[in-house]
PDB file of N, CA, C and O in Angstrom:
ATOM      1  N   UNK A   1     -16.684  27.511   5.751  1.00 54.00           N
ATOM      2  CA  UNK A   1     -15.554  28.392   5.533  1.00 54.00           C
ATOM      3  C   UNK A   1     -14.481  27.612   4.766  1.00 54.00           C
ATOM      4  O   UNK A   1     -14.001  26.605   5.285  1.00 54.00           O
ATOM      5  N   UNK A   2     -14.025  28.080   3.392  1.00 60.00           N
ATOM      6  CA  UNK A   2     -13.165  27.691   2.539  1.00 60.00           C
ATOM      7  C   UNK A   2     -11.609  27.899   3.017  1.00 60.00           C
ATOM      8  O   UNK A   2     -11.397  29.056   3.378  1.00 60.00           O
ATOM      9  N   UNK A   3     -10.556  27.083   3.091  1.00 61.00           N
ATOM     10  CA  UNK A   3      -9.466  27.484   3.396  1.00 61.00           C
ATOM     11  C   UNK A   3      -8.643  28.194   2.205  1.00 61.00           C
ATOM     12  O   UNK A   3      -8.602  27.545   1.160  1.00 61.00           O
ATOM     13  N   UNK A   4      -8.228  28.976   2.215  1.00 65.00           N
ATOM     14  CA  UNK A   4      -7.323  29.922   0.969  1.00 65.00           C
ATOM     15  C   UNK A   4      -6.265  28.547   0.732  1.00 65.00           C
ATOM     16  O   UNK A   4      -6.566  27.752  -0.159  1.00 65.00           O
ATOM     17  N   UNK A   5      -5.033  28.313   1.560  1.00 64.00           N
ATOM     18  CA  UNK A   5      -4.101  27.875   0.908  1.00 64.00           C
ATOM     19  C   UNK A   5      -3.883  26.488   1.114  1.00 64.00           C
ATOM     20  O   UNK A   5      -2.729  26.060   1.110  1.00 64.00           O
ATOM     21  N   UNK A   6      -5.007  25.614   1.325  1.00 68.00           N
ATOM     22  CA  UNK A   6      -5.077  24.063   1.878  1.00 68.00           C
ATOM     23  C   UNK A   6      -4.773  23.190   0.183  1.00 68.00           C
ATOM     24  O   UNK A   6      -5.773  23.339  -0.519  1.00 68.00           O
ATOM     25  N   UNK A   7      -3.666  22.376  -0.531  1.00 74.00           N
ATOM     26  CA  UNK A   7      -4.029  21.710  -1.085  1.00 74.00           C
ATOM     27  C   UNK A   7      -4.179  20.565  -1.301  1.00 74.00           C
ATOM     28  O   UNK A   7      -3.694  19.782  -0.484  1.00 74.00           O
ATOM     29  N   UNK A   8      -4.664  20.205  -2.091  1.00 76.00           N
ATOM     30  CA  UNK A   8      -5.367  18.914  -2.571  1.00 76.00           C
ATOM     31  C   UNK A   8      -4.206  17.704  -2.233  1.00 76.00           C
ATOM     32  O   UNK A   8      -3.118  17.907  -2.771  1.00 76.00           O
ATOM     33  N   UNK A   9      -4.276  16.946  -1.722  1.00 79.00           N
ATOM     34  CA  UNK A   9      -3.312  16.108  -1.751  1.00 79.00           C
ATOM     35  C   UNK A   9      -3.718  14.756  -2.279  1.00 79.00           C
ATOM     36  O   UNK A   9      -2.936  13.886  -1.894  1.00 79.00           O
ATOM     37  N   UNK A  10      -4.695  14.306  -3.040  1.00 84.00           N
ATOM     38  CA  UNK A  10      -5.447  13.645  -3.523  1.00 84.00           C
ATOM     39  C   UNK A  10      -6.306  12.379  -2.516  1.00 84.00           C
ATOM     40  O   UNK A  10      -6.797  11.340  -2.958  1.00 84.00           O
ATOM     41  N   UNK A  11      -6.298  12.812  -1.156  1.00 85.00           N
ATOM     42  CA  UNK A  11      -7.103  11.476  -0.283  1.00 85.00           C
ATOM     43  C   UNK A  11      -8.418  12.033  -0.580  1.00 85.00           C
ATOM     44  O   UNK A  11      -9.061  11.463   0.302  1.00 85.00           O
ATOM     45  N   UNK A  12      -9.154  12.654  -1.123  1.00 88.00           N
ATOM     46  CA  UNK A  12     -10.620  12.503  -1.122  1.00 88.00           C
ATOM     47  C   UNK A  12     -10.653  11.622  -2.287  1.00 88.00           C
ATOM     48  O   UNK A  12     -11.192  10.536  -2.072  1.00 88.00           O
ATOM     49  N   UNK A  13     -10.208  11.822  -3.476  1.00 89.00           N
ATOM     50  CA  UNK A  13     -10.322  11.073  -4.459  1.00 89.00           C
ATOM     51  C   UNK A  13      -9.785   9.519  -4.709  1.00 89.00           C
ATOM     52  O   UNK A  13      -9.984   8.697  -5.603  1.00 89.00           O
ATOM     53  N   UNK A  14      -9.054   9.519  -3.559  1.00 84.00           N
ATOM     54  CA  UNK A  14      -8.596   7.993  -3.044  1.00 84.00           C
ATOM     55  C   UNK A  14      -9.593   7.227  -2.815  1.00 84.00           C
ATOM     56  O   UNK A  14      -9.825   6.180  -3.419  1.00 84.00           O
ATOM     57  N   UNK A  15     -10.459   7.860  -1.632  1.00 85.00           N
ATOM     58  CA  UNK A  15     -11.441   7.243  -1.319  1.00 85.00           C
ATOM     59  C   UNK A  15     -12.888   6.644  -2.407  1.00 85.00           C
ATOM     60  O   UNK A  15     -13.609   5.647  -2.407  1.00 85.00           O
ATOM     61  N   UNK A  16     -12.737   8.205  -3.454  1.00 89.00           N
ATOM     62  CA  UNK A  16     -13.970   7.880  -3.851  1.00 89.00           C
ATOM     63  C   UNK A  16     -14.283   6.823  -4.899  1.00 89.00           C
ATOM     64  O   UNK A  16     -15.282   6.260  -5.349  1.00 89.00           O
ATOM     65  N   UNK A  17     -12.191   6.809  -5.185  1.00 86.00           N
ATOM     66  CA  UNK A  17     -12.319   5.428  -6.050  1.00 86.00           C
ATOM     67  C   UNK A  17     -12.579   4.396  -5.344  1.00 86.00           C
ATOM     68  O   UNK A  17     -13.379   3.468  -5.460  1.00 86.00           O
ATOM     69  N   UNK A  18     -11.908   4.638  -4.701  1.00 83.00           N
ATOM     70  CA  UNK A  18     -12.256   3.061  -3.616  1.00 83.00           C
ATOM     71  C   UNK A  18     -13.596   2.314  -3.518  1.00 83.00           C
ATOM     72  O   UNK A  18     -13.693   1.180  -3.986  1.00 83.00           O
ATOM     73  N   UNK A  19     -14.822   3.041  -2.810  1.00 88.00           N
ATOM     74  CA  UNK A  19     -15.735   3.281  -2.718  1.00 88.00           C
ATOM     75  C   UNK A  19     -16.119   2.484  -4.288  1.00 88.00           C
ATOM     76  O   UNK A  19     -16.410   1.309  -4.511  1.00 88.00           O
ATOM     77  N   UNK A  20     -15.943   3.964  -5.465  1.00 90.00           N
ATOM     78  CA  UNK A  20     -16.202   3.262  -6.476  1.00 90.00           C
ATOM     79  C   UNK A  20     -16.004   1.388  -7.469  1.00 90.00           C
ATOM     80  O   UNK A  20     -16.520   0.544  -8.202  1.00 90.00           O
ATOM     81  N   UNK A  21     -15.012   1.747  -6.790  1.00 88.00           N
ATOM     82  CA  UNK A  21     -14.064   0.152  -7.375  1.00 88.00           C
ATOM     83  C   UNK A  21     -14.940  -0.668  -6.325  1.00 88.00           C
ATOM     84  O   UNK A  21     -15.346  -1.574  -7.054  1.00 88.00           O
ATOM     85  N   UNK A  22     -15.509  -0.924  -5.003  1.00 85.00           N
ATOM     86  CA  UNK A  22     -15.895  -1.711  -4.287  1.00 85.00           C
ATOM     87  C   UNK A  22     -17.462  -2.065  -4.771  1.00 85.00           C
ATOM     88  O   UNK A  22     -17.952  -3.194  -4.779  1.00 85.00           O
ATOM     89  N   UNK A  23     -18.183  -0.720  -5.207  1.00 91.00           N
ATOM     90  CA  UNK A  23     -19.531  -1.295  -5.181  1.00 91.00           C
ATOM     91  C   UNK A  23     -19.305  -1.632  -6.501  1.00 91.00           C
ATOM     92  O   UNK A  23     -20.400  -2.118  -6.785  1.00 91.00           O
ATOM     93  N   UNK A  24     -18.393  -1.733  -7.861  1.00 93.00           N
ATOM     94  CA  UNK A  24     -18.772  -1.967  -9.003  1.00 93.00           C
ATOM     95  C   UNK A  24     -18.155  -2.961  -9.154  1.00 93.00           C
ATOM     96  O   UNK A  24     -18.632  -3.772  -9.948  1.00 93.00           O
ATOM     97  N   UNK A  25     -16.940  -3.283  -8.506  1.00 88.00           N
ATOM     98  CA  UNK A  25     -16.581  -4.587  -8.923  1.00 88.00           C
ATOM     99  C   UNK A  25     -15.087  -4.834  -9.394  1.00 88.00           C
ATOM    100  O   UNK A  25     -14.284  -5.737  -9.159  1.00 88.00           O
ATOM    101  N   UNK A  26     -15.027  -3.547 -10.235  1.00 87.00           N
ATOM    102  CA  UNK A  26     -14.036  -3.472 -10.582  1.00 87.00           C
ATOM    103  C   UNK A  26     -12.272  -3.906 -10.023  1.00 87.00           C
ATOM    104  O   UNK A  26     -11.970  -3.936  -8.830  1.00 87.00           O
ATOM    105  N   UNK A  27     -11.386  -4.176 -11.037  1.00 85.00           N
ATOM    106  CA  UNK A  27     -10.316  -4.027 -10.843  1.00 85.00           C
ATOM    107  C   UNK A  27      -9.880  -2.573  -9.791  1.00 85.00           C
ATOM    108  O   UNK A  27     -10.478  -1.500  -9.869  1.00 85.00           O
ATOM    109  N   UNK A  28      -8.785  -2.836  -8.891  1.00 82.00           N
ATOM    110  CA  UNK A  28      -8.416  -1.735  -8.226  1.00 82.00           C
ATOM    111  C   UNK A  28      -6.971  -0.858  -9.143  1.00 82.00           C
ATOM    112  O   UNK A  28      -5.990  -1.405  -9.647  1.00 82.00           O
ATOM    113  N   UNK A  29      -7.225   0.277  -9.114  1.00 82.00           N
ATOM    114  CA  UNK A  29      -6.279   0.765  -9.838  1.00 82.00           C
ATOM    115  C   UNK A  29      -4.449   0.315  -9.607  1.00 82.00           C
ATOM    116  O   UNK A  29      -3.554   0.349 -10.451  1.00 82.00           O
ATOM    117  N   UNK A  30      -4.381  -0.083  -8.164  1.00 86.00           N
ATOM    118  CA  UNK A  30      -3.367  -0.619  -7.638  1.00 86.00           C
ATOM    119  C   UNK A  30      -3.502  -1.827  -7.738  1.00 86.00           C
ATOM    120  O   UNK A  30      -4.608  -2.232  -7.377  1.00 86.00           O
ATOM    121  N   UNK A  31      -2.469  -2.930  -8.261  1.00 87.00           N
ATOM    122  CA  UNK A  31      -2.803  -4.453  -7.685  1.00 87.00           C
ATOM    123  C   UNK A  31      -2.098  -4.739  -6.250  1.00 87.00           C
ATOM    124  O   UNK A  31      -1.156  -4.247  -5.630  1.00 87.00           O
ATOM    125  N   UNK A  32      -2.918  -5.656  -6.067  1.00 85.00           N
ATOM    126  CA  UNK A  32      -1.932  -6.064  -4.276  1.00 85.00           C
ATOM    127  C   UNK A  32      -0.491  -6.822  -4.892  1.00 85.00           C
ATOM    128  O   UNK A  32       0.540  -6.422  -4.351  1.00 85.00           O
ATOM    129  N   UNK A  33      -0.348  -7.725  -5.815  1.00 90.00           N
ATOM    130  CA  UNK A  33       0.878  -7.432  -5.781  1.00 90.00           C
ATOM    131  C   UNK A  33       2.243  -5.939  -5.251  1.00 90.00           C
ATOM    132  O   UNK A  33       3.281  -5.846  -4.597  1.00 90.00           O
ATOM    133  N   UNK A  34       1.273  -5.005  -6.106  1.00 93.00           N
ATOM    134  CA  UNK A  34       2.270  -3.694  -5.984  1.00 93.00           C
ATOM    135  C   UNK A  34       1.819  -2.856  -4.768  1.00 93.00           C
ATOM    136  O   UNK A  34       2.362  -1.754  -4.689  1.00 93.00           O
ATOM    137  N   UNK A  35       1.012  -3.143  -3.894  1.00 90.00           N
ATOM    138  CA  UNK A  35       0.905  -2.733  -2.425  1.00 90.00           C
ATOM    139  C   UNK A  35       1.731  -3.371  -1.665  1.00 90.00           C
ATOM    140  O   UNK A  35       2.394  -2.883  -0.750  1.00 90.00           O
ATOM    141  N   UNK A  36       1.705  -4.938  -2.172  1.00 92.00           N
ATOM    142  CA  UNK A  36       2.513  -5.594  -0.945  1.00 92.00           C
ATOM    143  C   UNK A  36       3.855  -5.584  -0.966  1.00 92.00           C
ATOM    144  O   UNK A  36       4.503  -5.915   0.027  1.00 92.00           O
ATOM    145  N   UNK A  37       4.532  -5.125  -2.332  1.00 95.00           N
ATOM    146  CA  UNK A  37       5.781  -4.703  -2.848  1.00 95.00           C
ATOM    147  C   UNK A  37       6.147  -3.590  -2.419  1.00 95.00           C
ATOM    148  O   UNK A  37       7.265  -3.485  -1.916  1.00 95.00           O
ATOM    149  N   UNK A  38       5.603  -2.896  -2.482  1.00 95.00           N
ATOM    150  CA  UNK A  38       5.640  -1.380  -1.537  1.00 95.00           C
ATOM    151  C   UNK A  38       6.005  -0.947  -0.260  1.00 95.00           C
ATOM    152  O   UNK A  38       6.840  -0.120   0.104  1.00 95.00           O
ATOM    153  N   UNK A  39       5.036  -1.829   0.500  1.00 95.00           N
ATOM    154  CA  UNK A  39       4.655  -2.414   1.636  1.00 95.00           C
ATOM    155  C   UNK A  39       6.442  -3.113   2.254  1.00 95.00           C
ATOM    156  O   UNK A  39       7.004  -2.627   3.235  1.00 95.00           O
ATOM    157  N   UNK A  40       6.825  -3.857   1.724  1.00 96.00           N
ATOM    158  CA  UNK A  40       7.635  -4.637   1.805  1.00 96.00           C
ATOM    159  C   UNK A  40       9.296  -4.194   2.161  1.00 96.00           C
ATOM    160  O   UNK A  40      10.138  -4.497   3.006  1.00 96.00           O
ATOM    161  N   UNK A  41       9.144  -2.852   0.391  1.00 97.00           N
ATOM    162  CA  UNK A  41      10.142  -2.503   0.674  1.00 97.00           C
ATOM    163  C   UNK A  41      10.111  -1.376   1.714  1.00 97.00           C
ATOM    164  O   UNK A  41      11.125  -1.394   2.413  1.00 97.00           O
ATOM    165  N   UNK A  42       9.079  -0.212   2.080  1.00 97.00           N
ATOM    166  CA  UNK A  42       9.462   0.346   3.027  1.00 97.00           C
ATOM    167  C   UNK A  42       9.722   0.118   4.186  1.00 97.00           C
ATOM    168  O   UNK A  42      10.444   0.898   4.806  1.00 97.00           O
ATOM    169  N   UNK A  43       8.982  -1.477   5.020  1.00 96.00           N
ATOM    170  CA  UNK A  43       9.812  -1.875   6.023  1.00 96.00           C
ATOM    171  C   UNK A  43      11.102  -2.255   5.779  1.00 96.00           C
ATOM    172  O   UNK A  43      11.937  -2.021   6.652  1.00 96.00           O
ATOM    173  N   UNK A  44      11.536  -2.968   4.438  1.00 97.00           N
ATOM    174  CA  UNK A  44      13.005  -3.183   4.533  1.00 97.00           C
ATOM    175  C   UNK A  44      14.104  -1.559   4.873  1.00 97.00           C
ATOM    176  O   UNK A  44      15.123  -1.356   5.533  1.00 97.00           O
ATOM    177  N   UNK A  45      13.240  -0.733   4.048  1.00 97.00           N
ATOM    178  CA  UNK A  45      14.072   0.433   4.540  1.00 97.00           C
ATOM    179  C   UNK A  45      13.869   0.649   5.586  1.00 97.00           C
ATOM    180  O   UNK A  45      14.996   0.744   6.074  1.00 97.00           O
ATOM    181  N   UNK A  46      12.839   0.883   6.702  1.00 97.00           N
ATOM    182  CA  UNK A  46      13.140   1.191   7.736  1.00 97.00           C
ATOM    183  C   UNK A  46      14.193   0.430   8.706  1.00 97.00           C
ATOM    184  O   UNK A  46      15.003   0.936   9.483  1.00 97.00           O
ATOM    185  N   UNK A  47      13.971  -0.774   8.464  1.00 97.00           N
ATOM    186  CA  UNK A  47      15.166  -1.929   9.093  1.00 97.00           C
ATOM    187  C   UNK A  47      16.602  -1.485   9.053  1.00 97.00           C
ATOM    188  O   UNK A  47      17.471  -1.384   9.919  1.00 97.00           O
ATOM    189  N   UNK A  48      16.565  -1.269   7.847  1.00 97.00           N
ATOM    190  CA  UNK A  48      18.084  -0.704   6.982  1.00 97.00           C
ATOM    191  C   UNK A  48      18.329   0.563   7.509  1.00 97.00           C
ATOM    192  O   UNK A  48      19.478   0.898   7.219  1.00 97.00           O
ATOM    193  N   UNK A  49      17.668   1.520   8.243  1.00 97.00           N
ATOM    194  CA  UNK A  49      18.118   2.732   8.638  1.00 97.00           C
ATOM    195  C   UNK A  49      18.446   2.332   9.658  1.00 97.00           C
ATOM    196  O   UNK A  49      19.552   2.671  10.079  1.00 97.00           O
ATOM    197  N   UNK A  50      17.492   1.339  10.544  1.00 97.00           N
ATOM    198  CA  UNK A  50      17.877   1.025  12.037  1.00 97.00           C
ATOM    199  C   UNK A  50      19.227   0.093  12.145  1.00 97.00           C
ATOM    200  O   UNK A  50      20.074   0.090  13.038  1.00 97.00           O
ATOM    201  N   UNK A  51      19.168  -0.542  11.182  1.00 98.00           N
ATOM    202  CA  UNK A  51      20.203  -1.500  11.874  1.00 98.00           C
ATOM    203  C   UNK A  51      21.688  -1.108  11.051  1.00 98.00           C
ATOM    204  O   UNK A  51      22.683  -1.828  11.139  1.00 98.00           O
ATOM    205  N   UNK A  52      21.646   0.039  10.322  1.00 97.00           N
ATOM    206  CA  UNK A  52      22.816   0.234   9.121  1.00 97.00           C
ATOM    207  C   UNK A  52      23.244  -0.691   8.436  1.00 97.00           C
ATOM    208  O   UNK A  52      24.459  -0.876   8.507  1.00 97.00           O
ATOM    209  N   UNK A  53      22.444  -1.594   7.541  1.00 97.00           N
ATOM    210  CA  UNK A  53      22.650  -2.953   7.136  1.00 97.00           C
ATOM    211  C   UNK A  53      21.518  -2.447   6.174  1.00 97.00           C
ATOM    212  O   UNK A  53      20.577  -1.664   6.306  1.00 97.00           O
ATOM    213  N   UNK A  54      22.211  -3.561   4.707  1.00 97.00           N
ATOM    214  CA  UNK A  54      21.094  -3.704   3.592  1.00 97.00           C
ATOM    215  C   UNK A  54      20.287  -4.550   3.730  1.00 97.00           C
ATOM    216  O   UNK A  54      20.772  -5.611   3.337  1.00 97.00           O
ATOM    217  N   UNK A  55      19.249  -4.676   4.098  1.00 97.00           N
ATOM    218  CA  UNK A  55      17.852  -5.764   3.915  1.00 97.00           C
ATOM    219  C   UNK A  55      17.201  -5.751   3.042  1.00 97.00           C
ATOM    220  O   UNK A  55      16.453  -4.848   2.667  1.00 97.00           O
ATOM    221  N   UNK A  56      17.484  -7.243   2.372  1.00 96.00           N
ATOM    222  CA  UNK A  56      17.132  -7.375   0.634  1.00 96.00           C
ATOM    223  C   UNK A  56      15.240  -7.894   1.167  1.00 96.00           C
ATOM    224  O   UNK A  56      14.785  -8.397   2.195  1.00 96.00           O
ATOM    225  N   UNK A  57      14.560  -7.404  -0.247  1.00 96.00           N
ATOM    226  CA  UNK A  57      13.020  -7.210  -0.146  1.00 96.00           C
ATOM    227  C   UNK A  57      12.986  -8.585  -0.811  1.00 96.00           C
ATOM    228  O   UNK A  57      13.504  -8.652  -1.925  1.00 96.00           O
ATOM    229  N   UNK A  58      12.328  -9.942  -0.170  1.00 95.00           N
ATOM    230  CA  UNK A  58      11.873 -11.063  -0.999  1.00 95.00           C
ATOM    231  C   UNK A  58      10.113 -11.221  -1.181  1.00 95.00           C
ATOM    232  O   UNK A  58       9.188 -11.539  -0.433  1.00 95.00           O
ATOM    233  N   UNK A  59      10.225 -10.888  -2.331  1.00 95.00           N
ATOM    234  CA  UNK A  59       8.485 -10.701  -2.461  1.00 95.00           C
ATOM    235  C   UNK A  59       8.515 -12.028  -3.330  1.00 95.00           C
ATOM    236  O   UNK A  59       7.338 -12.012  -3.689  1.00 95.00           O
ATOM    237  N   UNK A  60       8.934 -12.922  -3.790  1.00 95.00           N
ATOM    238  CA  UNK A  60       8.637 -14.378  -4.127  1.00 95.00           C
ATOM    239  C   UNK A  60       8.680 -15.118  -2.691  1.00 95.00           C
ATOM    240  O   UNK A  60       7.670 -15.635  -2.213  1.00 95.00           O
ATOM    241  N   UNK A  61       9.767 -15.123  -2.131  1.00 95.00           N
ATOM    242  CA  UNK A  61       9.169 -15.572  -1.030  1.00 95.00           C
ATOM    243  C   UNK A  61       8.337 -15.508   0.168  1.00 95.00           C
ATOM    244  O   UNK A  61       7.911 -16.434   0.859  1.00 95.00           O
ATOM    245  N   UNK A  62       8.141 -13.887   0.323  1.00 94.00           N
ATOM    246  CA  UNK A  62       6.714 -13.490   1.089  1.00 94.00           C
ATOM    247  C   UNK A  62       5.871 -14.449   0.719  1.00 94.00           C
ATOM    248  O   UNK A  62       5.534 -15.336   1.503  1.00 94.00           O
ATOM    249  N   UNK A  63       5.334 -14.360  -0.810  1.00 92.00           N
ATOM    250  CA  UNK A  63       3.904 -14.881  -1.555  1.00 92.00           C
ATOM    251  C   UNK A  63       3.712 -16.095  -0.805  1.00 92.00           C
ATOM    252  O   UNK A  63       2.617 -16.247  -0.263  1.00 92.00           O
ATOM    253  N   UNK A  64       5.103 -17.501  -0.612  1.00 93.00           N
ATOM    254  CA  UNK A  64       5.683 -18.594  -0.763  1.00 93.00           C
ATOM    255  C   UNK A  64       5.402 -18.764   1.046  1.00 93.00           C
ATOM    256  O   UNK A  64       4.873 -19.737   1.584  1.00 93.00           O
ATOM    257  N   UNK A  65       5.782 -17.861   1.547  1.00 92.00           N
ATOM    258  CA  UNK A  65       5.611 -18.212   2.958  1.00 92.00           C
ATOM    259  C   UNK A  65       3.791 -17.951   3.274  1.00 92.00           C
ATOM    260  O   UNK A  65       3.137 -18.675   4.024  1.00 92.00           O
ATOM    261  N   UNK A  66       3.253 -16.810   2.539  1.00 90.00           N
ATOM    262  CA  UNK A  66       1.671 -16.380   3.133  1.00 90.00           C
ATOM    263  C   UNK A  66       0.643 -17.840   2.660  1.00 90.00           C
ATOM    264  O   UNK A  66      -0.365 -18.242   3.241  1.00 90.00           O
ATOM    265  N   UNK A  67       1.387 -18.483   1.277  1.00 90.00           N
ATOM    266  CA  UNK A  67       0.541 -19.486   1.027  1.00 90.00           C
ATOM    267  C   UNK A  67       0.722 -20.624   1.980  1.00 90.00           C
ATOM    268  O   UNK A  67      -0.289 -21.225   2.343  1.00 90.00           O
ATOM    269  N   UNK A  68       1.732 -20.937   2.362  1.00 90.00           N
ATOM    270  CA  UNK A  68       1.900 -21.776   3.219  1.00 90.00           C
ATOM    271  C   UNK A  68       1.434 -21.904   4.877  1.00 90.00           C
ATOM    272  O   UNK A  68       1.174 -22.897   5.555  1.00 90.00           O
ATOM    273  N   UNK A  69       1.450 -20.536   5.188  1.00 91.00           N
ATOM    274  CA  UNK A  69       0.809 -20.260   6.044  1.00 91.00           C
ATOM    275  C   UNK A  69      -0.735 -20.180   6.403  1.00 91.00           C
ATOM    276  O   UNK A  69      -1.262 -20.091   7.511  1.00 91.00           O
ATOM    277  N   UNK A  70      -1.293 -20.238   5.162  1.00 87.00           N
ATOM    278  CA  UNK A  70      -2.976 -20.239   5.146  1.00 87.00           C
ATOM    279  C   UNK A  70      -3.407 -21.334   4.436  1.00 87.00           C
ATOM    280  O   UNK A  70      -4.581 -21.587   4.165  1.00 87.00           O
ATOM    281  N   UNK A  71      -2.139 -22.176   4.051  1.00 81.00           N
ATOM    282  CA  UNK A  71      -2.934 -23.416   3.162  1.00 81.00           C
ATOM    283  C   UNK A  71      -3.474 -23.588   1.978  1.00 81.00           C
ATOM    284  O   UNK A  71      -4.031 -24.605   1.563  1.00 81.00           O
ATOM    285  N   UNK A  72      -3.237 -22.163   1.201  1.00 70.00           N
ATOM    286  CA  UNK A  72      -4.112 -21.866   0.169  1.00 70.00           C
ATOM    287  C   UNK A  72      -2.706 -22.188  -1.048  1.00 70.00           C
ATOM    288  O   UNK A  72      -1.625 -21.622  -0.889  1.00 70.00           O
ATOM    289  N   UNK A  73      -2.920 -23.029  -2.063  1.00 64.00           N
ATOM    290  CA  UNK A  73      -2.281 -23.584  -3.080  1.00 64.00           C
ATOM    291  C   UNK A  73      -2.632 -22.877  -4.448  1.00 64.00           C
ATOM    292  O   UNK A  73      -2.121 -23.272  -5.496  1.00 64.00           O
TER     293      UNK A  73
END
């Protein structure tokens, strides 16, 4: 049974790139740079709603702390 007014919000086709990009190899249409930038700033906003304070997003120093933390140079 087809739904009349359900639309597309594009997660099937999320996946199927995914999927796609995994078994071929490929580049991901997103880089993790710009996930983890993303990522980053919407916890800073959520912080910033909670605490009514600006919380600046440091994505040089994220990178700077994750390498250091795993050792990887």
């Amino acid at each position: 049974k087809k739904e009349r007014f359900r639309s597309s919000k594009g997660h099937r086709e999320e996946w199927e790139t995914l999927v796609r990009v995994a078994k071929s190899g490929a580049d991901t249409p997103i880089s993790v740079q710009e996930i983890v930038a993303t990522h980053l700033a919407s916890f800073a906003a959520m912080e910033s709603l909670r605490s009514a304070q600006s919380i600046p997003v440091d994505l040089p120093g994220f990178w700077a702390e994750l390498q250091e933390l795993s050792g990887i140079e």
